[in-house]
Amino acid sequence: QVQLVESGGGMVQAGGSLRLSCVASGRTFSSAAMAWFRQSPGKEREFVAAISGSGGITQYADSVKGRFTISRINAKNTVYLLMNNLKPEDTDVYYCAARFGVIITTAAGFGVWGQGTQVTVSS
């Protein structure tokens, strides 16, 4: 069983950068596709980025393409989300998620979630 703990959220001005980290417990981390989602109160969880177990395949939401980069270091059981050129509309709680299979973009397909980390971007 994999457990996830996110960190790295905070408050930043528009145009700034943040790097989120998600540390996973469990020996099967390298077999898990990982993803970042975000959610605002009253809204559905929104796909941000995903990465395959090997790190060779990545996928991004159109809204973050060119600004965000997902990566992973399996030896450290960690996945990262580097967020550049942040905009006020990026303000959300960001969640790390894991699944054992191919990468997908729907939240319902991920069975393991972290507790979330708040990102706030001021204009």
CSV table of N, CA and C in Angstrom, one decimal:
chain,number,residue,atom,x,y,z
A,1,GLN,N,0.8,-1.2,0.0
A,1,GLN,CA,0.0,0.0,0.0
A,1,GLN,C,0.9,1.2,0.0
A,2,VAL,N,0.5,2.2,-0.8
A,2,VAL,CA,1.3,3.5,-0.9
A,2,VAL,C,0.6,4.6,-0.1
A,3,GLN,N,1.3,5.3,0.6
A,3,GLN,CA,0.8,6.5,1.3
A,3,GLN,C,1.6,7.7,0.8
A,4,LEU,N,0.9,8.9,0.6
A,4,LEU,CA,1.5,10.1,0.0
A,4,LEU,C,1.4,11.2,1.0
A,5,VAL,N,2.5,12.0,1.0
A,5,VAL,CA,2.6,13.2,1.8
A,5,VAL,C,3.1,14.4,0.9
A,6,GLU,N,2.3,15.4,0.7
A,6,GLU,CA,2.7,16.6,-0.1
A,6,GLU,C,3.3,17.6,0.8
A,7,SER,N,4.2,18.5,0.1
A,7,SER,CA,4.7,19.6,0.8
A,7,SER,C,5.1,20.6,-0.3
A,8,GLY,N,5.4,21.9,0.1
A,8,GLY,CA,6.0,22.8,-0.8
A,8,GLY,C,5.0,23.9,-1.2
A,9,GLY,N,3.7,23.8,-0.7
A,9,GLY,CA,2.8,24.9,-1.1
A,9,GLY,C,3.1,26.1,-0.3
A,10,GLY,N,2.4,27.2,-0.7
A,10,GLY,CA,2.6,28.5,0.0
A,10,GLY,C,2.0,29.6,-0.8
A,11,MET,N,2.4,30.8,-0.4
A,11,MET,CA,1.9,32.0,-1.1
A,11,MET,C,3.0,32.6,-1.9
A,12,VAL,N,2.6,33.0,-3.1
A,12,VAL,CA,3.6,33.6,-4.0
A,12,VAL,C,2.9,34.7,-4.9
A,13,GLN,N,3.6,35.6,-5.4
A,13,GLN,CA,3.0,36.6,-6.3
A,13,GLN,C,3.0,36.1,-7.7
A,14,ALA,N,2.1,36.6,-8.5
A,14,ALA,CA,1.9,36.3,-9.9
A,14,ALA,C,3.3,36.4,-10.6
A,15,GLY,N,3.6,35.4,-11.4
A,15,GLY,CA,4.8,35.4,-12.1
A,15,GLY,C,5.9,34.6,-11.3
A,16,GLY,N,5.6,34.3,-10.1
A,16,GLY,CA,6.6,33.5,-9.3
A,16,GLY,C,6.6,32.0,-9.5
A,17,SER,N,7.3,31.3,-8.7
A,17,SER,CA,7.5,29.9,-8.9
A,17,SER,C,7.4,29.2,-7.5
A,18,LEU,N,6.9,28.0,-7.6
A,18,LEU,CA,6.9,27.1,-6.4
A,18,LEU,C,7.2,25.7,-6.9
A,19,ARG,N,7.8,24.8,-6.0
A,19,ARG,CA,8.0,23.4,-6.3
A,19,ARG,C,7.3,22.6,-5.3
A,20,LEU,N,6.3,21.8,-5.7
A,20,LEU,CA,5.6,20.9,-4.8
A,20,LEU,C,6.4,19.5,-4.8
A,21,SER,N,6.4,18.9,-3.7
A,21,SER,CA,7.0,17.6,-3.5
A,21,SER,C,5.9,16.6,-3.0
A,22,CYS,N,6.0,15.4,-3.4
A,22,CYS,CA,5.1,14.3,-2.9
A,22,CYS,C,6.0,13.1,-2.6
A,23,VAL,N,6.1,12.8,-1.3
A,23,VAL,CA,6.9,11.6,-0.9
A,23,VAL,C,6.0,10.4,-0.7
A,24,ALA,N,6.3,9.3,-1.2
A,24,ALA,CA,5.5,8.1,-1.1
A,24,ALA,C,6.2,7.1,-0.2
A,25,SER,N,5.4,6.4,0.6
A,25,SER,CA,5.9,5.2,1.3
A,25,SER,C,5.6,4.0,0.5
A,26,GLY,N,6.3,2.9,0.8
A,26,GLY,CA,6.0,1.7,0.1
A,26,GLY,C,7.1,1.4,-1.0
A,27,ARG,N,7.3,0.1,-1.2
A,27,ARG,CA,8.4,-0.3,-2.1
A,27,ARG,C,8.0,-0.3,-3.5
A,28,THR,N,6.7,-0.2,-3.8
A,28,THR,CA,6.2,-0.3,-5.2
A,28,THR,C,6.1,1.0,-5.9
A,29,PHE,N,6.7,2.1,-5.4
A,29,PHE,CA,6.5,3.4,-5.9
A,29,PHE,C,6.9,3.5,-7.4
A,30,SER,N,7.9,2.8,-7.8
A,30,SER,CA,8.4,2.9,-9.2
A,30,SER,C,7.4,2.2,-10.2
A,31,SER,N,6.4,1.5,-9.6
A,31,SER,CA,5.4,0.8,-10.4
A,31,SER,C,4.1,1.7,-10.6
A,32,ALA,N,4.1,2.8,-9.8
A,32,ALA,CA,2.9,3.6,-9.8
A,32,ALA,C,3.0,4.8,-10.7
A,33,ALA,N,2.0,5.0,-11.5
A,33,ALA,CA,1.8,6.3,-12.2
A,33,ALA,C,1.4,7.3,-11.2
A,34,MET,N,2.0,8.5,-11.3
A,34,MET,CA,1.7,9.6,-10.3
A,34,MET,C,1.1,10.8,-11.0
A,35,ALA,N,0.3,11.5,-10.3
A,35,ALA,CA,-0.3,12.7,-10.9
A,35,ALA,C,-0.5,13.8,-9.8
A,36,TRP,N,-0.7,15.0,-10.3
A,36,TRP,CA,-1.1,16.1,-9.5
A,36,TRP,C,-2.5,16.6,-10.0
A,37,PHE,N,-3.4,16.8,-9.0
A,37,PHE,CA,-4.7,17.4,-9.3
A,37,PHE,C,-4.8,18.6,-8.4
A,38,ARG,N,-5.8,19.5,-8.7
A,38,ARG,CA,-6.0,20.6,-7.9
A,38,ARG,C,-7.5,20.8,-7.7
A,39,GLN,N,-7.9,21.5,-6.6
A,39,GLN,CA,-9.3,21.6,-6.4
A,39,GLN,C,-9.6,22.9,-5.6
A,40,SER,N,-10.7,23.6,-6.0
A,40,SER,CA,-11.2,24.7,-5.2
A,40,SER,C,-12.5,24.3,-4.5
A,41,PRO,N,-12.8,25.0,-3.5
A,41,PRO,CA,-14.1,24.6,-2.8
A,41,PRO,C,-15.3,24.7,-3.7
A,42,GLY,N,-16.1,23.6,-3.6
A,42,GLY,CA,-17.3,23.6,-4.4
A,42,GLY,C,-17.1,23.1,-5.9
A,43,LYS,N,-15.8,22.9,-6.2
A,43,LYS,CA,-15.5,22.5,-7.6
A,43,LYS,C,-15.0,21.0,-7.6
A,44,GLU,N,-15.0,20.4,-8.8
A,44,GLU,CA,-14.5,19.1,-9.0
A,44,GLU,C,-13.0,19.2,-9.0
A,45,ARG,N,-12.4,18.0,-8.6
A,45,ARG,CA,-10.9,18.0,-8.7
A,45,ARG,C,-10.5,18.0,-10.1
A,46,GLU,N,-9.5,18.8,-10.4
A,46,GLU,CA,-9.0,19.1,-11.8
A,46,GLU,C,-7.7,18.5,-12.1
A,47,PHE,N,-7.5,17.8,-13.2
A,47,PHE,CA,-6.2,17.2,-13.5
A,47,PHE,C,-5.2,18.3,-13.9
A,48,VAL,N,-4.0,18.2,-13.4
A,48,VAL,CA,-2.9,19.1,-13.7
A,48,VAL,C,-1.8,18.5,-14.5
A,49,ALA,N,-1.2,17.3,-14.0
A,49,ALA,CA,-0.1,16.7,-14.7
A,49,ALA,C,0.0,15.3,-14.2
A,50,ALA,N,0.6,14.4,-15.0
A,50,ALA,CA,0.8,13.0,-14.7
A,50,ALA,C,2.1,12.5,-15.3
A,51,ILE,N,2.6,11.5,-14.6
A,51,ILE,CA,3.9,10.9,-15.1
A,51,ILE,C,3.9,9.4,-14.9
A,52,SER,N,4.4,8.7,-15.8
A,52,SER,CA,4.5,7.2,-15.7
A,52,SER,C,5.5,6.7,-14.7
A,53,GLY,N,5.4,5.4,-14.4
A,53,GLY,CA,6.3,4.9,-13.4
A,53,GLY,C,7.7,5.1,-13.6
A,54,SER,N,8.1,4.9,-14.9
A,54,SER,CA,9.5,5.1,-15.3
A,54,SER,C,9.9,6.6,-15.4
A,55,GLY,N,8.9,7.4,-15.5
A,55,GLY,CA,9.2,8.8,-15.8
A,55,GLY,C,9.3,9.2,-17.3
A,56,GLY,N,9.1,8.2,-18.1
A,56,GLY,CA,9.3,8.4,-19.5
A,56,GLY,C,8.1,9.1,-20.2
A,57,ILE,N,7.0,9.0,-19.6
A,57,ILE,CA,5.8,9.6,-20.2
A,57,ILE,C,5.2,10.6,-19.3
A,58,THR,N,4.9,11.8,-19.8
A,58,THR,CA,4.2,12.8,-19.0
A,58,THR,C,3.0,13.4,-19.8
A,59,GLN,N,2.1,13.9,-19.0
A,59,GLN,CA,0.9,14.5,-19.7
A,59,GLN,C,0.5,15.7,-18.8
A,60,TYR,N,0.0,16.8,-19.5
A,60,TYR,CA,-0.3,18.0,-18.8
A,60,TYR,C,-1.7,18.5,-19.2
A,61,ALA,N,-2.3,19.2,-18.3
A,61,ALA,CA,-3.5,20.0,-18.7
A,61,ALA,C,-3.1,21.2,-19.6
A,62,ASP,N,-4.0,21.5,-20.5
A,62,ASP,CA,-3.6,22.6,-21.4
A,62,ASP,C,-3.4,23.9,-20.6
A,63,SER,N,-4.0,24.1,-19.5
A,63,SER,CA,-3.9,25.3,-18.8
A,63,SER,C,-2.6,25.5,-18.1
A,64,VAL,N,-1.8,24.4,-18.0
A,64,VAL,CA,-0.5,24.5,-17.3
A,64,VAL,C,0.7,24.2,-18.2
A,65,LYS,N,0.4,23.7,-19.5
A,65,LYS,CA,1.4,23.3,-20.4
A,65,LYS,C,2.4,24.5,-20.7
A,66,GLY,N,3.7,24.2,-20.6
A,66,GLY,CA,4.7,25.2,-20.8
A,66,GLY,C,5.0,26.0,-19.6
A,67,ARG,N,4.3,25.8,-18.5
A,67,ARG,CA,4.6,26.5,-17.2
A,67,ARG,C,4.9,25.5,-16.1
A,68,PHE,N,4.3,24.4,-16.1
A,68,PHE,CA,4.5,23.4,-15.0
A,68,PHE,C,5.3,22.2,-15.6
A,69,THR,N,6.1,21.6,-14.7
A,69,THR,CA,6.9,20.4,-15.1
A,69,THR,C,6.7,19.4,-14.0
A,70,ILE,N,6.3,18.2,-14.4
A,70,ILE,CA,6.2,17.1,-13.4
A,70,ILE,C,7.5,16.2,-13.6
A,71,SER,N,8.0,15.7,-12.5
A,71,SER,CA,9.2,14.8,-12.6
A,71,SER,C,9.2,13.9,-11.4
A,72,ARG,N,10.0,12.9,-11.4
A,72,ARG,CA,10.1,12.0,-10.3
A,72,ARG,C,11.5,11.4,-10.1
A,73,ILE,N,11.8,11.1,-8.9
A,73,ILE,CA,13.1,10.4,-8.6
A,73,ILE,C,12.7,9.1,-7.8
A,74,ASN,N,12.7,8.0,-8.5
A,74,ASN,CA,12.2,6.8,-7.9
A,74,ASN,C,13.1,6.3,-6.7
A,75,ALA,N,14.4,6.6,-6.8
A,75,ALA,CA,15.2,6.3,-5.7
A,75,ALA,C,14.9,7.0,-4.4
A,76,LYS,N,14.2,8.2,-4.5
A,76,LYS,CA,13.8,8.9,-3.4
A,76,LYS,C,12.3,8.8,-3.1
A,77,ASN,N,11.6,8.0,-3.9
A,77,ASN,CA,10.2,7.8,-3.7
A,77,ASN,C,9.4,9.2,-3.8
A,78,THR,N,9.9,10.0,-4.7
A,78,THR,CA,9.3,11.4,-4.7
A,78,THR,C,9.0,11.8,-6.1
A,79,VAL,N,7.8,12.5,-6.2
A,79,VAL,CA,7.4,13.1,-7.4
A,79,VAL,C,7.3,14.6,-7.1
A,80,TYR,N,7.7,15.4,-8.1
A,80,TYR,CA,7.7,16.9,-8.0
A,80,TYR,C,6.8,17.5,-9.0
A,81,LEU,N,6.3,18.7,-8.7
A,81,LEU,CA,5.6,19.6,-9.6
A,81,LEU,C,6.3,21.0,-9.5
A,82,LEU,N,7.1,21.3,-10.5
A,82,LEU,CA,7.7,22.7,-10.6
A,82,LEU,C,6.7,23.6,-11.3
A,83,MET,N,6.3,24.6,-10.7
A,83,MET,CA,5.3,25.6,-11.2
A,83,MET,C,5.9,26.9,-11.4
A,84,ASN,N,6.1,27.3,-12.7
A,84,ASN,CA,6.6,28.6,-13.0
A,84,ASN,C,5.6,29.5,-13.6
A,85,ASN,N,5.9,30.8,-13.6
A,85,ASN,CA,4.9,31.8,-14.1
A,85,ASN,C,3.5,31.6,-13.6
A,86,LEU,N,3.5,31.5,-12.3
A,86,LEU,CA,2.2,31.3,-11.6
A,86,LEU,C,1.2,32.4,-11.8
A,87,LYS,N,-0.1,32.1,-11.9
A,87,LYS,CA,-1.2,33.0,-12.1
A,87,LYS,C,-2.1,32.9,-11.0
A,88,PRO,N,-2.9,34.0,-10.7
A,88,PRO,CA,-3.9,33.9,-9.6
A,88,PRO,C,-4.9,32.8,-9.8
A,89,GLU,N,-5.2,32.4,-11.1
A,89,GLU,CA,-6.1,31.3,-11.3
A,89,GLU,C,-5.5,29.9,-11.0
A,90,ASP,N,-4.2,29.9,-10.7
A,90,ASP,CA,-3.6,28.6,-10.2
A,90,ASP,C,-3.8,28.4,-8.7
A,91,THR,N,-4.4,29.4,-8.0
A,91,THR,CA,-4.7,29.2,-6.6
A,91,THR,C,-5.6,28.1,-6.4
A,92,ASP,N,-5.2,27.1,-5.5
A,92,ASP,CA,-6.0,25.9,-5.3
A,92,ASP,C,-5.3,25.1,-4.2
A,93,VAL,N,-6.0,24.0,-3.8
A,93,VAL,CA,-5.3,23.0,-3.0
A,93,VAL,C,-4.8,21.9,-4.0
A,94,TYR,N,-3.6,21.6,-3.9
A,94,TYR,CA,-3.0,20.6,-4.9
A,94,TYR,C,-2.8,19.3,-4.2
A,95,TYR,N,-3.2,18.2,-4.9
A,95,TYR,CA,-3.2,16.9,-4.4
A,95,TYR,C,-2.3,16.0,-5.3
A,96,CYS,N,-1.5,15.2,-4.6
A,96,CYS,CA,-0.7,14.1,-5.3
A,96,CYS,C,-1.6,12.8,-5.3
A,97,ALA,N,-1.5,12.1,-6.3
A,97,ALA,CA,-2.3,10.8,-6.5
A,97,ALA,C,-1.4,9.7,-7.1
A,98,ALA,N,-1.8,8.5,-6.8
A,98,ALA,CA,-1.0,7.3,-7.3
A,98,ALA,C,-2.0,6.3,-7.8
A,99,ARG,N,-1.6,5.6,-8.9
A,99,ARG,CA,-2.3,4.4,-9.4
A,99,ARG,C,-1.4,3.4,-10.0
A,100,PHE,N,-1.7,2.2,-9.9
A,100,PHE,CA,-0.9,1.1,-10.5
A,100,PHE,C,-1.4,0.8,-11.9
A,101,GLY,N,-0.9,1.4,-12.9
A,101,GLY,CA,-1.3,1.2,-14.2
A,101,GLY,C,-0.8,2.4,-15.1
A,102,VAL,N,-1.4,2.5,-16.3
A,102,VAL,CA,-1.0,3.6,-17.2
A,102,VAL,C,-1.4,4.9,-16.6
A,103,ILE,N,-0.8,6.0,-17.1
A,103,ILE,CA,-1.2,7.3,-16.6
A,103,ILE,C,-2.6,7.7,-17.3
A,104,ILE,N,-3.4,8.3,-16.5
A,104,ILE,CA,-4.7,8.8,-16.9
A,104,ILE,C,-4.9,10.1,-16.4
A,105,THR,N,-6.0,10.8,-16.8
A,105,THR,CA,-6.2,12.2,-16.3
A,105,THR,C,-7.5,12.3,-15.5
A,106,THR,N,-8.2,11.3,-15.2
A,106,THR,CA,-9.4,11.4,-14.4
A,106,THR,C,-9.2,11.0,-13.0
A,107,ALA,N,-9.7,11.8,-12.1
A,107,ALA,CA,-9.4,11.6,-10.7
A,107,ALA,C,-10.0,10.3,-10.2
A,108,ALA,N,-11.1,9.9,-10.7
A,108,ALA,CA,-11.7,8.6,-10.3
A,108,ALA,C,-10.9,7.4,-10.5
A,109,GLY,N,-9.9,7.5,-11.3
A,109,GLY,CA,-9.0,6.3,-11.6
A,109,GLY,C,-7.8,6.2,-10.7
A,110,PHE,N,-7.7,7.1,-9.8
A,110,PHE,CA,-6.6,7.1,-8.8
A,110,PHE,C,-7.1,6.7,-7.4
A,111,GLY,N,-6.4,5.7,-6.9
A,111,GLY,CA,-6.9,5.1,-5.6
A,111,GLY,C,-6.2,5.6,-4.4
A,112,VAL,N,-5.1,6.3,-4.5
A,112,VAL,CA,-4.3,6.7,-3.4
A,112,VAL,C,-4.1,8.2,-3.5
A,113,TRP,N,-4.4,9.0,-2.4
A,113,TRP,CA,-4.3,10.4,-2.4
A,113,TRP,C,-3.5,10.9,-1.2
A,114,GLY,N,-2.9,12.1,-1.4
A,114,GLY,CA,-2.3,12.8,-0.3
A,114,GLY,C,-3.3,13.7,0.3
A,115,GLN,N,-2.8,14.4,1.4
A,115,GLN,CA,-3.7,15.3,2.1
A,115,GLN,C,-3.9,16.6,1.5
A,116,GLY,N,-3.1,17.0,0.5
A,116,GLY,CA,-3.2,18.3,-0.2
A,116,GLY,C,-2.3,19.3,0.4
A,117,THR,N,-1.9,20.3,-0.4
A,117,THR,CA,-1.1,21.4,0.0
A,117,THR,C,-1.6,22.7,-0.7
A,118,GLN,N,-1.8,23.8,0.1
A,118,GLN,CA,-2.4,25.0,-0.5
A,118,GLN,C,-1.4,25.8,-1.3
A,119,VAL,N,-1.8,26.2,-2.4
A,119,VAL,CA,-1.0,27.2,-3.2
A,119,VAL,C,-1.9,28.4,-3.5
A,120,THR,N,-1.4,29.6,-3.1
A,120,THR,CA,-2.1,30.8,-3.2
A,120,THR,C,-1.2,31.8,-4.0
A,121,VAL,N,-1.8,32.3,-5.1
A,121,VAL,CA,-1.0,33.2,-6.0
A,121,VAL,C,-1.8,34.6,-6.0
A,122,SER,N,-1.1,35.6,-5.5
A,122,SER,CA,-1.6,36.9,-5.4
A,122,SER,C,-1.3,37.7,-6.7
A,123,SER,N,-2.2,38.6,-7.0
A,123,SER,CA,-2.0,39.4,-8.2
A,123,SER,C,-1.3,40.7,-7.9
